[in-house]
Coordinates of C-alpha atoms and ligand atoms in Angstrom, one line a residue:
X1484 CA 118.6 33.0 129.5
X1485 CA 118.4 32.4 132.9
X1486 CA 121.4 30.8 135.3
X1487 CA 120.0 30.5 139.0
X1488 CA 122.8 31.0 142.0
X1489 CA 121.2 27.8 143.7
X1490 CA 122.2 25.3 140.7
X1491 CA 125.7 26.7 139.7
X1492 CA 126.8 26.1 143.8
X1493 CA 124.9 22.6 144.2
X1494 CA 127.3 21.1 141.5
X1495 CA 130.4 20.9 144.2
X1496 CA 131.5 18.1 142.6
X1497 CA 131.6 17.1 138.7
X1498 CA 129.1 15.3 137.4
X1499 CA 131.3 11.7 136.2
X1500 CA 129.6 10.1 134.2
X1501 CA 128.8 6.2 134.4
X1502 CA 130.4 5.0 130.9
X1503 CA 133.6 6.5 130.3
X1504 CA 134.0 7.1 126.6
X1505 CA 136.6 7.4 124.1
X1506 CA 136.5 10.7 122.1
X1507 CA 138.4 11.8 118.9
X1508 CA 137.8 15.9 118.7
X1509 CA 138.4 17.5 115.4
X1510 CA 137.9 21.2 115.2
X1511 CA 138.9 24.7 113.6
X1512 CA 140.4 26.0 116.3
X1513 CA 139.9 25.1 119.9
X1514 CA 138.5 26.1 123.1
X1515 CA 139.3 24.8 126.5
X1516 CA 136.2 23.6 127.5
X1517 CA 135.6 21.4 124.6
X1518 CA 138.6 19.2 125.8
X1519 CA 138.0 19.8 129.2
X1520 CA 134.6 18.7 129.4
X1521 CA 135.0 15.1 128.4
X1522 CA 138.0 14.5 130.8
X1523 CA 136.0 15.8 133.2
X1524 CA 133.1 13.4 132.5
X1525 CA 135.6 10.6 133.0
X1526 CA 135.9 9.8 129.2
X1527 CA 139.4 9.2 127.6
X1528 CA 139.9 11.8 124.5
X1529 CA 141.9 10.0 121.9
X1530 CA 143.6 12.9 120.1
X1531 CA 142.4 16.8 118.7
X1532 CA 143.3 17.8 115.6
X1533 CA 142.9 21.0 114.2
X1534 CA 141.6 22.1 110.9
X1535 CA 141.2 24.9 108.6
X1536 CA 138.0 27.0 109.1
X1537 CA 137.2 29.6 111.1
X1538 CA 140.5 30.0 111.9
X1539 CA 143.8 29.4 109.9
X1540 CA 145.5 26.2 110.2
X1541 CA 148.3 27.6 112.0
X1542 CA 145.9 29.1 114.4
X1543 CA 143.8 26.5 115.1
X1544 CA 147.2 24.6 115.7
X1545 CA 148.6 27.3 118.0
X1546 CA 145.4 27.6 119.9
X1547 CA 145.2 24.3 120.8
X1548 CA 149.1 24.2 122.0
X1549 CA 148.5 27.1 123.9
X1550 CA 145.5 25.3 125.8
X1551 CA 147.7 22.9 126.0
X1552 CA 150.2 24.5 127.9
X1553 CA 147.7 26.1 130.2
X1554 CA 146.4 22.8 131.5
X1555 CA 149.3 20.5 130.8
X1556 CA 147.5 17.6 128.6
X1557 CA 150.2 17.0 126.0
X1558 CA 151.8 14.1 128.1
X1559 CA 148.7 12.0 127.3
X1560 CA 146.6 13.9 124.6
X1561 CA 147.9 13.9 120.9
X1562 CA 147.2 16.8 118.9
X1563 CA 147.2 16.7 114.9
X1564 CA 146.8 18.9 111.9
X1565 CA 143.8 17.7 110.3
X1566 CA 142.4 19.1 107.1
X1567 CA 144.6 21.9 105.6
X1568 CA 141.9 23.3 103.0
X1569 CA 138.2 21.7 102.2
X1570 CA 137.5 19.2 99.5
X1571 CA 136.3 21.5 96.9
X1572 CA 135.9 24.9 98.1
X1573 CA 138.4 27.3 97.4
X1574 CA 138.8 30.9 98.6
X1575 CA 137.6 31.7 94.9
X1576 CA 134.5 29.9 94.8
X1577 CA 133.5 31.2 98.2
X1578 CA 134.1 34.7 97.5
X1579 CA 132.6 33.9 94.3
X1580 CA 129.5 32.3 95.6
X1581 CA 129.4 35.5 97.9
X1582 CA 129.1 37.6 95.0
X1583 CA 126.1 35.5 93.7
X1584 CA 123.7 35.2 96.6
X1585 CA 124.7 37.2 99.6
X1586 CA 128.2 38.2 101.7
X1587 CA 128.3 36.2 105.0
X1588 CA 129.0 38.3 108.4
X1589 CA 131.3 35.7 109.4
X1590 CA 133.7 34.0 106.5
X1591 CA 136.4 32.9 109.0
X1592 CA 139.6 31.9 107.6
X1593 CA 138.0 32.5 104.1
X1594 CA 137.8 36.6 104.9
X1595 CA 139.7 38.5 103.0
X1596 CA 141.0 40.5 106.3
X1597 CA 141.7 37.4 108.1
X1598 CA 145.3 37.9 109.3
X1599 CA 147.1 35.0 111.1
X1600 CA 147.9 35.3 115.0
X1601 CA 150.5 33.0 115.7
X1602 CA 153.2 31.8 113.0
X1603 CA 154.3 28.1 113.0
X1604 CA 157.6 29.3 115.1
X1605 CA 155.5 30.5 118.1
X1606 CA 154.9 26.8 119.0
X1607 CA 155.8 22.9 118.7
X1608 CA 153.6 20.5 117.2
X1609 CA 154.1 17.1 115.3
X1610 CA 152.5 16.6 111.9
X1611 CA 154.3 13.6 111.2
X1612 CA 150.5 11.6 111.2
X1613 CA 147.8 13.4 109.5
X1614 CA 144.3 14.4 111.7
X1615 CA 142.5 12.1 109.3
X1616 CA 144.9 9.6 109.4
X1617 CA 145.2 9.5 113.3
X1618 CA 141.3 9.3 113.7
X1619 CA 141.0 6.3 111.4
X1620 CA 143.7 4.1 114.0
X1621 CA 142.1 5.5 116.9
X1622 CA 138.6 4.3 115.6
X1623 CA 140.1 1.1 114.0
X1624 CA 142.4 0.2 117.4
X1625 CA 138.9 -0.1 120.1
X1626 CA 136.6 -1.0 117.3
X1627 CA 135.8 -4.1 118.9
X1628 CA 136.2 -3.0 122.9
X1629 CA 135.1 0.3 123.1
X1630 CA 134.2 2.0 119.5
X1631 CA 135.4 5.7 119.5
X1632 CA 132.5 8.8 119.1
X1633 CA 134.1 11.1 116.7
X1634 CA 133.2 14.9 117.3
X1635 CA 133.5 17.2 114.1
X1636 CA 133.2 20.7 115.3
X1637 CA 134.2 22.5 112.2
X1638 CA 134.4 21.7 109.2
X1639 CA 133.6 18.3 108.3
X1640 CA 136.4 18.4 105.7
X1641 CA 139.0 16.0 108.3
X1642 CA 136.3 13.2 108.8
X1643 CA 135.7 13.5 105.3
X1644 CA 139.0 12.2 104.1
X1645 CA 138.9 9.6 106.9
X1646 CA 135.9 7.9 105.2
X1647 CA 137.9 8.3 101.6
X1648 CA 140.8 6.5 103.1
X1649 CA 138.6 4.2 105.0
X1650 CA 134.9 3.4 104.5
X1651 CA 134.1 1.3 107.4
X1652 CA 135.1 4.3 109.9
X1653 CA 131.1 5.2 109.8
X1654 CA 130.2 1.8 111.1
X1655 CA 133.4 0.9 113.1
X1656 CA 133.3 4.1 115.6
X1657 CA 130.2 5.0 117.6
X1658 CA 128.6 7.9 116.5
X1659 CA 129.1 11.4 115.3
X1660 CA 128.5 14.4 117.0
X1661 CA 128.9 17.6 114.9
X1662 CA 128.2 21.3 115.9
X1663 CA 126.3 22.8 113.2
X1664 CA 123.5 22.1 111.1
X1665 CA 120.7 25.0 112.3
X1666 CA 117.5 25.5 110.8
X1667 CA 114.8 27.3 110.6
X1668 CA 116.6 30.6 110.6
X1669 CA 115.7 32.5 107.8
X1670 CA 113.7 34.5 109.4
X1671 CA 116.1 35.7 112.2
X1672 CA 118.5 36.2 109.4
X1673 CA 116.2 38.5 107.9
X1674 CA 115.7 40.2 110.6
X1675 CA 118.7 40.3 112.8
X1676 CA 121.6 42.8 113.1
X1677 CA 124.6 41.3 112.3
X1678 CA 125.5 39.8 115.2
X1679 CA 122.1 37.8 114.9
X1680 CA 122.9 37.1 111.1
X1681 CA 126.6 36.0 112.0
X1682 CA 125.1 33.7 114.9
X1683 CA 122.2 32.1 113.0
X1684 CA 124.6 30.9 109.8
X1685 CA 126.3 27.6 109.5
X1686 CA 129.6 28.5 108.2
X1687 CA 131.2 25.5 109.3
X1688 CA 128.8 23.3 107.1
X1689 CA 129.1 26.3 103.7
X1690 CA 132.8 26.4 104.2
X1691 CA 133.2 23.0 103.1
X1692 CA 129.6 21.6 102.0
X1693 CA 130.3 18.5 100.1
X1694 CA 132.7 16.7 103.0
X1695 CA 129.8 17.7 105.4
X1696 CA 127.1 15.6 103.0
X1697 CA 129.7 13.1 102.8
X1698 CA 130.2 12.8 106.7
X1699 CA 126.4 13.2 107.4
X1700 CA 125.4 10.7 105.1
X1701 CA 128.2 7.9 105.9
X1702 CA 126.7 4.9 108.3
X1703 CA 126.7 6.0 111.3
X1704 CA 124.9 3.8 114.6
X1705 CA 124.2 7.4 115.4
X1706 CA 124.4 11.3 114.4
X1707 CA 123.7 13.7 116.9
X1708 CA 123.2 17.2 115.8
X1709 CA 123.9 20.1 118.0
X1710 CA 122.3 22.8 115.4
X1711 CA 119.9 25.5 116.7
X1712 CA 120.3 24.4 120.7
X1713 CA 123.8 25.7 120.3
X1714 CA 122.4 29.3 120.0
X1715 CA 120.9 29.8 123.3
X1716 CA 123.4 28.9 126.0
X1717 CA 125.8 32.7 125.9
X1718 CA 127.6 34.4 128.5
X1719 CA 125.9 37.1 130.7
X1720 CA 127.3 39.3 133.5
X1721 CA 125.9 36.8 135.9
X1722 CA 128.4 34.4 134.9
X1723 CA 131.0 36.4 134.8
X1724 CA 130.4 37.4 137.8
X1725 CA 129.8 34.3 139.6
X1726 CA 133.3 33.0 137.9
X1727 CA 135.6 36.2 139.1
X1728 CA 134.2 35.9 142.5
X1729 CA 134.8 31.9 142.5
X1730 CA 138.8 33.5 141.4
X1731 CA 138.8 35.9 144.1
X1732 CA 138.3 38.8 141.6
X1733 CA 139.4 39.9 137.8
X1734 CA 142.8 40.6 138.8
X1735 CA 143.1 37.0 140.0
X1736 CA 141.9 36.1 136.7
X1737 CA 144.2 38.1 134.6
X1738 CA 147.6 37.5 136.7
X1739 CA 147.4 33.9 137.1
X1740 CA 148.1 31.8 134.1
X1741 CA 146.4 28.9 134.2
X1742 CA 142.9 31.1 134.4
X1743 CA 144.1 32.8 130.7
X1744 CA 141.5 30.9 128.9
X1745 CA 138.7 31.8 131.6
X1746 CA 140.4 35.8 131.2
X1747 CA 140.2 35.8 126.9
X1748 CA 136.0 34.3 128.2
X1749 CA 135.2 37.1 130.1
X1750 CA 136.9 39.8 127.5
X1751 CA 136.7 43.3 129.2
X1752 CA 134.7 41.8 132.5
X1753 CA 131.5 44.0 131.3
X1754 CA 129.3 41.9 129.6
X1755 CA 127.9 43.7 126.2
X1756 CA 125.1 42.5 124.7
X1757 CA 125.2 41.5 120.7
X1758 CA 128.2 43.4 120.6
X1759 CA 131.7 41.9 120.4
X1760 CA 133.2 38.1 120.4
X1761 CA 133.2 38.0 123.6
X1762 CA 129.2 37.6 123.8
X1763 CA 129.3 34.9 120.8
X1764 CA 127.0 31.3 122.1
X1765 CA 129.0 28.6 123.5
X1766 CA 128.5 26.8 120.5
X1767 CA 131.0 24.1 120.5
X1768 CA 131.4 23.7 124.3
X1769 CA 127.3 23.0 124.3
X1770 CA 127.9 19.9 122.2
X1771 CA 131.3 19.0 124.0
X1772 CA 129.0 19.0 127.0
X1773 CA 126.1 17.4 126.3
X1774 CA 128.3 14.4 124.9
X1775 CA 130.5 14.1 127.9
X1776 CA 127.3 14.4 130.1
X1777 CA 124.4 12.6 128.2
X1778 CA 121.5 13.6 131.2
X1779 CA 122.4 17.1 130.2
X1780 CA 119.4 16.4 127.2
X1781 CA 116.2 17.1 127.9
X1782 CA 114.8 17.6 124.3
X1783 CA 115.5 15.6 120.9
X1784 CA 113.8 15.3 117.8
X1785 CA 114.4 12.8 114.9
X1786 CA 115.0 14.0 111.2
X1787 CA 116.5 12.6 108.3
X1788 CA 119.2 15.4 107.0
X1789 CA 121.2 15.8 104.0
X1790 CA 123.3 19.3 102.8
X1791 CA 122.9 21.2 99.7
X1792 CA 125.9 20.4 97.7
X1793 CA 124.6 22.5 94.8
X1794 CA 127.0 25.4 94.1
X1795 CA 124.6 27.5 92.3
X1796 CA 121.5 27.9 94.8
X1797 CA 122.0 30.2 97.8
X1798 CA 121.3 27.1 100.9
X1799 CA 124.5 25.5 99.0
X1800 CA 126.0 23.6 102.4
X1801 CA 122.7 24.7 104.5
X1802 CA 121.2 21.5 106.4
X1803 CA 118.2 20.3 104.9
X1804 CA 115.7 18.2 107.3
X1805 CA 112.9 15.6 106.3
X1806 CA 110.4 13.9 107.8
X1807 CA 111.8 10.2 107.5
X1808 CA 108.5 9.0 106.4
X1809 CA 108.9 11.7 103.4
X1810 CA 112.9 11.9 102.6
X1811 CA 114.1 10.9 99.6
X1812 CA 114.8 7.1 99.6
X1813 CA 116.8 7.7 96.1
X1814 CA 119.5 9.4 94.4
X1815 CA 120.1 12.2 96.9
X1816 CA 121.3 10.7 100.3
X1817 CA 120.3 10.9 103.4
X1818 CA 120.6 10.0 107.2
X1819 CA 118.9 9.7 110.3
X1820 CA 119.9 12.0 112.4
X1821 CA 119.0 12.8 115.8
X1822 CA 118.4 16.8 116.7
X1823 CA 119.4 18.2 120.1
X1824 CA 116.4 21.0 120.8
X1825 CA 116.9 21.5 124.8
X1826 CA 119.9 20.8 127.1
X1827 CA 119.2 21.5 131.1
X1828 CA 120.8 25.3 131.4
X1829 CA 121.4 25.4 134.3
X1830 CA 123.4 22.1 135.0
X1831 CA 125.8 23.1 131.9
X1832 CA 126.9 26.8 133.3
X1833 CA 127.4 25.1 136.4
X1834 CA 129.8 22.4 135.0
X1835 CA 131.5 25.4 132.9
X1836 CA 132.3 27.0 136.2
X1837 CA 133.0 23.9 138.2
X1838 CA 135.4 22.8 135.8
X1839 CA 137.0 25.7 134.9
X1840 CA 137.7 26.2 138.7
X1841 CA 140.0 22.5 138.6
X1842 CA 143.2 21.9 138.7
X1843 CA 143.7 19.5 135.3
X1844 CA 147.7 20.2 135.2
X1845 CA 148.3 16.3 137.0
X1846 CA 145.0 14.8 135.0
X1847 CA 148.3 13.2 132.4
X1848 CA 149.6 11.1 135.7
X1849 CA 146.3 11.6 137.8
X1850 CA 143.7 11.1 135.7
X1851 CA 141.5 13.9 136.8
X1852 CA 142.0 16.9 139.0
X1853 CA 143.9 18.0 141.7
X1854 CA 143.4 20.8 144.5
X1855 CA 143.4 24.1 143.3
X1856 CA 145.5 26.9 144.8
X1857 CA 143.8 30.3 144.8
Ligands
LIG2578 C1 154.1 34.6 117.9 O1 155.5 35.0 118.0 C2 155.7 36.4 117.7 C3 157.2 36.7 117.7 O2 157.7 36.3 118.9 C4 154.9 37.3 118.6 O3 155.0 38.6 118.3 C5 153.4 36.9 118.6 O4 152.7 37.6 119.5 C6 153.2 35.4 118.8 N1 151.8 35.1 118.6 C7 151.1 34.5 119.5 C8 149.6 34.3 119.1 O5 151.5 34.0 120.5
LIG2579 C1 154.9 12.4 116.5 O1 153.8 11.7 116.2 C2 154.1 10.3 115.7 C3 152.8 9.7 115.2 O2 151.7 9.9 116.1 C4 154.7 9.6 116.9 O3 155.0 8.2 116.5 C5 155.9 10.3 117.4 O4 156.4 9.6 118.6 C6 155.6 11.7 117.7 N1 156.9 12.4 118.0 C7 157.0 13.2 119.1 C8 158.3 13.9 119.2 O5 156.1 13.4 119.9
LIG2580 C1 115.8 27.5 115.2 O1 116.4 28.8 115.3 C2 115.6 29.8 114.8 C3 116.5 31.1 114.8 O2 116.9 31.4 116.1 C4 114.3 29.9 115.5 O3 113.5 30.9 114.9 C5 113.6 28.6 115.4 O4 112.4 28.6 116.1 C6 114.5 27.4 115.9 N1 113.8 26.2 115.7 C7 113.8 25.2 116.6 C8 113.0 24.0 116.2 O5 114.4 25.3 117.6
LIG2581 C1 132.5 47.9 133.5 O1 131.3 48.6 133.8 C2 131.3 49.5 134.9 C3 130.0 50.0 135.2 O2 129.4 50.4 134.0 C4 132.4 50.5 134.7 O3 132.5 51.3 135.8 C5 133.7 49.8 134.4 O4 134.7 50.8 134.1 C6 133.6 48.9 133.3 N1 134.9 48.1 133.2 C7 135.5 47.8 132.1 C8 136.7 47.0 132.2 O5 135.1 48.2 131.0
LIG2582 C1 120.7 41.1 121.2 O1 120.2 40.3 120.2 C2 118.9 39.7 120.6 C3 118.6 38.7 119.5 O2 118.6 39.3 118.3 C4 117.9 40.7 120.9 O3 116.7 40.1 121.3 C5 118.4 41.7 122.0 O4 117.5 42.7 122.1 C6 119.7 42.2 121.6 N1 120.3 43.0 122.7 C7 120.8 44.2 122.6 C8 121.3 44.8 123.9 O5 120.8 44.8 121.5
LIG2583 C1 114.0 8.7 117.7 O1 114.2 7.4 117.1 C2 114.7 6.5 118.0 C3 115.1 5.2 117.3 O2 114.3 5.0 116.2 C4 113.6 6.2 119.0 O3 114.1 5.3 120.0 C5 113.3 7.5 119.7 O4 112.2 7.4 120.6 C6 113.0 8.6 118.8 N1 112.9 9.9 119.5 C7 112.0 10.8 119.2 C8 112.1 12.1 120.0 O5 111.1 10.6 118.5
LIG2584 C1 115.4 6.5 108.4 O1 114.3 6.1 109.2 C2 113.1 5.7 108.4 C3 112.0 5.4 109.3 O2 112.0 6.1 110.5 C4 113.5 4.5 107.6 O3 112.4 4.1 106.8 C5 114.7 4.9 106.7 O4 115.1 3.7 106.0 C6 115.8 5.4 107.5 N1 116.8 6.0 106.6 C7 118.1 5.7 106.6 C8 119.0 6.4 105.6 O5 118.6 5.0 107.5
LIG2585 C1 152.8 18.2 133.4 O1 152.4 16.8 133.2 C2 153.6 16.0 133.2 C3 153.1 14.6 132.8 O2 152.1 14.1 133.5 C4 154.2 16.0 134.6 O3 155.3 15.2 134.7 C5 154.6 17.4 134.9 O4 155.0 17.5 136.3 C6 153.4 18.4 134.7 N1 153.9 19.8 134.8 C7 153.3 20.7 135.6 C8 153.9 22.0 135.5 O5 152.4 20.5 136.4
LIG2586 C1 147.9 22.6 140.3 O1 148.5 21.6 141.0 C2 149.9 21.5 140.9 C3 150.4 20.3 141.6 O2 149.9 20.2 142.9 C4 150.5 22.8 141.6 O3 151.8 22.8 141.4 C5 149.9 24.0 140.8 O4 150.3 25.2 141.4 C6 148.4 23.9 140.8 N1 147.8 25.0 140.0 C7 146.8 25.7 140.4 C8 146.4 26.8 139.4 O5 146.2 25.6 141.4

């Protein structure tokens, strides 16, 4: 991974993109970029709502308040508490399933260490309309004007109970973008330390594996699937570098608030290799990006996909891929799906830089950013 100087400066200005969009996020947790990203773009995001996962569902919930907070969006941005478990998974049946083919580095909420950061006091939110719920009338309200791309970045459990409620949410919204869904990775699995096992399995399709067929397999005009490209974009010292000089130094970082979710990125300032969270891909942010900034593809490939949904066989809620020509036409569903393999590098650290380094607190009255104050 490579990030040249020359590209990360020549992006003074964001990138805003000729069709604004309207954007539903659902996720298991929250990052600011993901949200950031699209407004950034230009495109209007409809509502996030957070769901079970890799983290808790208070987590998830208080993350996303907290980012929030930082960058002032709740005026104009509704958050929701989408799915509060998966379909048919239960903490039993994964540890279960654990015991029968292999222990997962990474089991998320489903660890049995995982211990809950924030309690439902630390924060507001209003649950009053259900994550699922609130996607189907943001989808159903611009159906006709403007159809809604949904982007499931965890578990596919929230979507899921959108298309139970209501069918035609498929065909009504625009597409779906979903982070997850690698392949090919046996071998690094087999291979790796842990770090490489943790980053080459797709928990967020295992944790809940029979919503993500359902989702996958509903009609879509179009799937795009962020697997294995999510993988390669990861911090380096470079970046970090290039972001606490842009702050005027790691101090600036850690004493001024609104640069907390640029701080928690850059962890201890050192960059370690393969060795803490801190080093983890920007898995969800390379999706959030490439949808907000379509040019940012250079590389696709189309596949027809389905999931294992069979609890006894060790792929159950892996991504399997066909050759259209050769998928199976009955009985086991499928769906054409199209496979992100390359995004331009360079252009998306420089975007993470440029847009970290806005002011969003006005974007609720302003609509994008203001001057920042250093
Ligand atoms: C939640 O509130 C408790 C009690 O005030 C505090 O100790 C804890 O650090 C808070 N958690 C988060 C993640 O803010
Ligand atoms: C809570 O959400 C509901 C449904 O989206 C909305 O009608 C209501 O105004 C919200 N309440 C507050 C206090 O934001
Ligand atoms: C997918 O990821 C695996 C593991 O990193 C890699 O070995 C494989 O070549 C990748 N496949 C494609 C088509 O990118
Ligand atoms: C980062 O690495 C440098 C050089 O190895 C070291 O001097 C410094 O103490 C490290 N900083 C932190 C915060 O670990
Ligand atoms: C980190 O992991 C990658 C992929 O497995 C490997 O190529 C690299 O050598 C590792 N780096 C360190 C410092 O261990
Ligand atoms: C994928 O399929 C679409 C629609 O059938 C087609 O326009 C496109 O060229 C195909 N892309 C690749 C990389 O084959
Ligand atoms: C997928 O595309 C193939 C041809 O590329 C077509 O024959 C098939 O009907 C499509 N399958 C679905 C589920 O749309
Ligand atoms: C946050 O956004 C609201 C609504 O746009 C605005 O009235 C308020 O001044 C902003 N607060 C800060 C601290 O910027
Ligand atoms: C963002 O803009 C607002 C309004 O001008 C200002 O009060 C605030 O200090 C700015 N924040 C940063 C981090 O520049």
């Amino acid at each position: 991974m490579q990030i040249s100087f020359k590209a990360v400066a020549s992006i003074a200005t964001l990138l805003v993109s000729a069709n604004a969009r309207k954007i539903f996020i659902d996720n298991d947790g929250l990052s600011a970029l993901q949200v950031l990203f699209p407004i950034a773009a230009g495109h209007e995001v409809l509502g996030v709502s957070t769901s079970f996962g890799s983290a808790s569902v208070v987590d998830g919930a208080g993350q996303a308040y907290d980012i929030f907070e930082t960058y002032n969006l709740s005026a104009c941005i509704p958050r929701y508490i989408g799915a509060r478990q998966p379909l048919l998974r239960t903490y039993d049946t994964f540890q279960a399933w654990e015991s029968l083919f292999g222990e997962l580095v990474w089991q998320g909420a489903f660890s049995p260490d995982y211990e809950d950061s924030y309690s439902w006091s630390n924060f507001t939110y209003n649950d009053s309309m259900a994550g699922a719920v609130a996607l189907i009338e943001a989808v159903k309200a611009n159906k006709d004007t403007d159809p809604v791309l949904v982007y499931a970045a965890g578990m596919m459990t929230t979507v899921a109970q959108a298309l139970s409620i209501y069918p035609d949410l498929a065909k009504d919204a625009a597409g779906l973008y979903i982070m997850g869904g690698y392949f090919d990775n046996q071998y690094a699995q087999a291979t790796g330390d842990a770090i490489t096992i943790d980053i080459n399995t797709d928990i967020n399709l295992i944790q809940d594996p029979e919503a993500a067929q359902i989702v996958l397999t509903a009609d879509w005009d179009e799937i795009m699937i962020g697997g294995n490209v999510t993988n390669y974009l990861v911090p380096s010292q470079k970046l970090y570098d290039i972001l606490e000089e842009k702050a005027g130094g790691l101090e600036e970082i850690r004493s001024n608030p609104y640069f907390a979710d640029v701080s928690s990125l850059l962890g201890t300032g050192n960059y370690t290799e393969n060795s803490s969270e801190e080093t983890l891909p920007f898995w969800d942010e390379v999706v959030s990006a490439y949808m907000s900034w379509p040019e940012l593809v250079w590389e696709t490939t189309n596949a027809s996909v389905a999931v294992d949904t069979s609890y006894y066989s060790p792929f159950y809620g892996s991504l399997r891929l066909y050759n259209p020509e050769w998928a199976p036409s009955k009985g086991y569903k499928v769906a054409n799906a199209t496979i992100v393999d390359k995004i331009d590098d360079d252009k998306f650290y420089g975007l993470l830089v440029d847009t970290f380094f806005k002011n969003w607190t006005q974007y609720c009255e302003v609509h994008g950013p203001v001057e920042l104050i250093l």
